[in-house]
Coordinates of C-alpha atoms in Angstrom, one line a residue:
M1 CA 98.6 99.8 97.2
N2 CA 95.3 99.6 100.0
A3 CA 93.2 102.0 100.4
I4 CA 90.9 103.0 103.6
I5 CA 87.8 104.9 102.2
F6 CA 86.5 106.9 104.8
F7 CA 82.3 108.4 103.0
G8 CA 79.6 107.2 104.9
A9 CA 78.4 104.9 107.7
E10 CA 81.4 102.2 107.4
P11 CA 85.3 102.9 106.5
K12 CA 86.3 100.9 103.0
N13 CA 89.1 99.2 101.6
E14 CA 89.6 99.0 98.4
K15 CA 93.2 98.2 96.3
F16 CA 94.5 100.7 94.1
N17 CA 97.4 99.6 91.2
L18 CA 99.5 102.4 90.8
T19 CA 101.6 104.3 88.3
F20 CA 104.7 106.7 88.4
K21 CA 106.2 108.1 85.9
K22 CA 108.0 110.7 85.4
T23 CA 108.7 113.8 83.1
E24 CA 110.8 116.7 82.3
N25 CA 109.0 118.9 85.1
T26 CA 106.2 116.6 87.4
L27 CA 106.5 113.8 88.9
N28 CA 102.8 112.0 88.0
F29 CA 101.5 109.5 90.3
K30 CA 98.5 107.6 88.7
Y31 CA 96.0 105.1 91.1
V32 CA 93.8 102.8 89.6
N33 CA 90.9 101.4 91.8
H34 CA 91.5 96.9 91.3
I35 CA 88.1 96.4 90.0
D36 CA 86.2 99.7 89.3
T37 CA 88.7 101.6 86.6
T38 CA 86.9 104.9 87.0
K39 CA 87.7 105.7 90.4
T40 CA 91.1 107.1 89.5
I41 CA 93.2 109.3 91.2
A42 CA 95.8 111.4 89.6
I43 CA 98.2 113.8 91.6
N44 CA 101.1 115.6 89.9
K45 CA 103.8 117.3 91.6
I46 CA 106.1 119.7 89.8
I47 CA 109.9 119.0 90.5
D48 CA 111.3 122.5 91.0
A49 CA 108.6 124.2 93.1
D50 CA 106.3 123.2 96.2
T51 CA 103.2 122.5 94.0
L52 CA 100.8 119.7 93.8
L53 CA 98.2 119.4 90.7
F54 CA 94.7 117.2 91.6
G55 CA 92.3 117.8 89.8
F56 CA 92.1 120.9 88.3
D57 CA 93.5 122.6 92.1
K58 CA 96.2 123.6 92.9
F59 CA 98.5 122.9 96.7
V60 CA 101.2 124.4 97.6
K61 CA 103.4 123.3 100.9
T62 CA 102.6 124.2 103.5
S63 CA 104.9 125.4 107.7
K64 CA 103.2 122.5 108.9
K65 CA 106.0 120.2 110.4
P66 CA 105.8 117.3 108.3
F67 CA 104.0 113.6 108.9
T68 CA 106.6 111.1 109.9
N69 CA 106.1 107.2 111.5
D70 CA 108.4 104.6 112.4
E71 CA 105.9 102.3 110.0
L72 CA 106.6 104.0 107.5
Q73 CA 110.4 103.8 107.5
G74 CA 111.6 107.2 108.1
L75 CA 109.8 108.9 105.0
V76 CA 108.7 112.4 105.8
F77 CA 105.3 113.5 104.6
D78 CA 104.6 116.6 103.7
Y79 CA 101.5 118.8 104.2
Y80 CA 99.6 120.5 100.8
D81 CA 96.7 123.4 100.8
T82 CA 94.4 124.3 98.4
L83 CA 95.1 127.9 97.4
D84 CA 91.6 128.5 96.4
Y85 CA 90.5 128.0 100.6
A86 CA 86.9 126.5 101.0
D87 CA 84.6 124.9 103.6
D88 CA 84.2 121.9 101.3
A89 CA 87.3 122.3 99.7
T90 CA 90.0 119.6 99.6
G91 CA 93.3 119.7 101.7
P92 CA 95.1 118.9 103.5
I93 CA 97.2 116.5 101.4
L94 CA 99.4 114.0 102.9
F95 CA 102.4 113.7 100.0
S96 CA 106.6 112.6 99.8
E97 CA 108.2 112.5 96.2
K98 CA 109.3 108.7 97.4
Y99 CA 105.7 107.6 98.0
G100 CA 103.0 109.3 96.1
L101 CA 100.2 110.5 97.8
L102 CA 99.3 109.3 101.8
A103 CA 96.0 110.8 102.8
I104 CA 94.4 112.8 101.4
N105 CA 91.7 114.8 103.4
N106 CA 88.1 116.2 102.4
V107 CA 85.4 117.6 104.6
Y108 CA 82.2 116.3 102.4
G109 CA 83.6 113.9 100.6
P110 CA 85.8 111.2 101.1
T111 CA 88.9 111.3 102.9
I112 CA 91.3 108.2 101.7
I113 CA 94.4 106.8 103.1
F114 CA 96.6 104.9 100.9
L115 CA 99.3 102.1 102.9
D116 CA 101.1 99.1 101.1
K117 CA 99.1 97.4 104.3
K118 CA 96.1 97.6 106.5
N119 CA 97.3 100.0 109.6
D120 CA 94.6 100.1 112.1
Y121 CA 96.4 102.3 114.0
L122 CA 99.0 103.9 111.9
T123 CA 95.4 105.1 109.8
E124 CA 93.9 106.3 112.5
H125 CA 96.8 108.2 113.4
I126 CA 97.1 109.7 109.9
I127 CA 93.4 111.1 110.2
D128 CA 94.2 113.0 113.6
N129 CA 96.6 114.5 112.2
L130 CA 95.0 115.3 109.1
N131 CA 92.1 116.8 111.5
E132 CA 94.5 119.1 113.2

């Protein structure tokens, strides 16, 4: 999976391997960088709740209209925000149970977009929606 990472002067493109595991209560998505395995993102969707677990934080689905785009095969991505709002908090997160993680917005850290292949137009559209 291709990741576009916005942090610093120039966006970086990096490759991640996605592994998926379903348990009785959760859908577990793990993204590991191809080159640097210390760059790992794990996100868990609680099956019977509108909740994501990311890092030490819990994110809940918002009432914002879901994100869709024709180039994403009709998939619908819900917005998730942290319960503990802070100026430097991560969020929103765009997520679909069928696709996994589309985007993580972070005001003071990296914003990351996960796409099957590089697409500058779609990336810009996602960024615009994250910042609305």
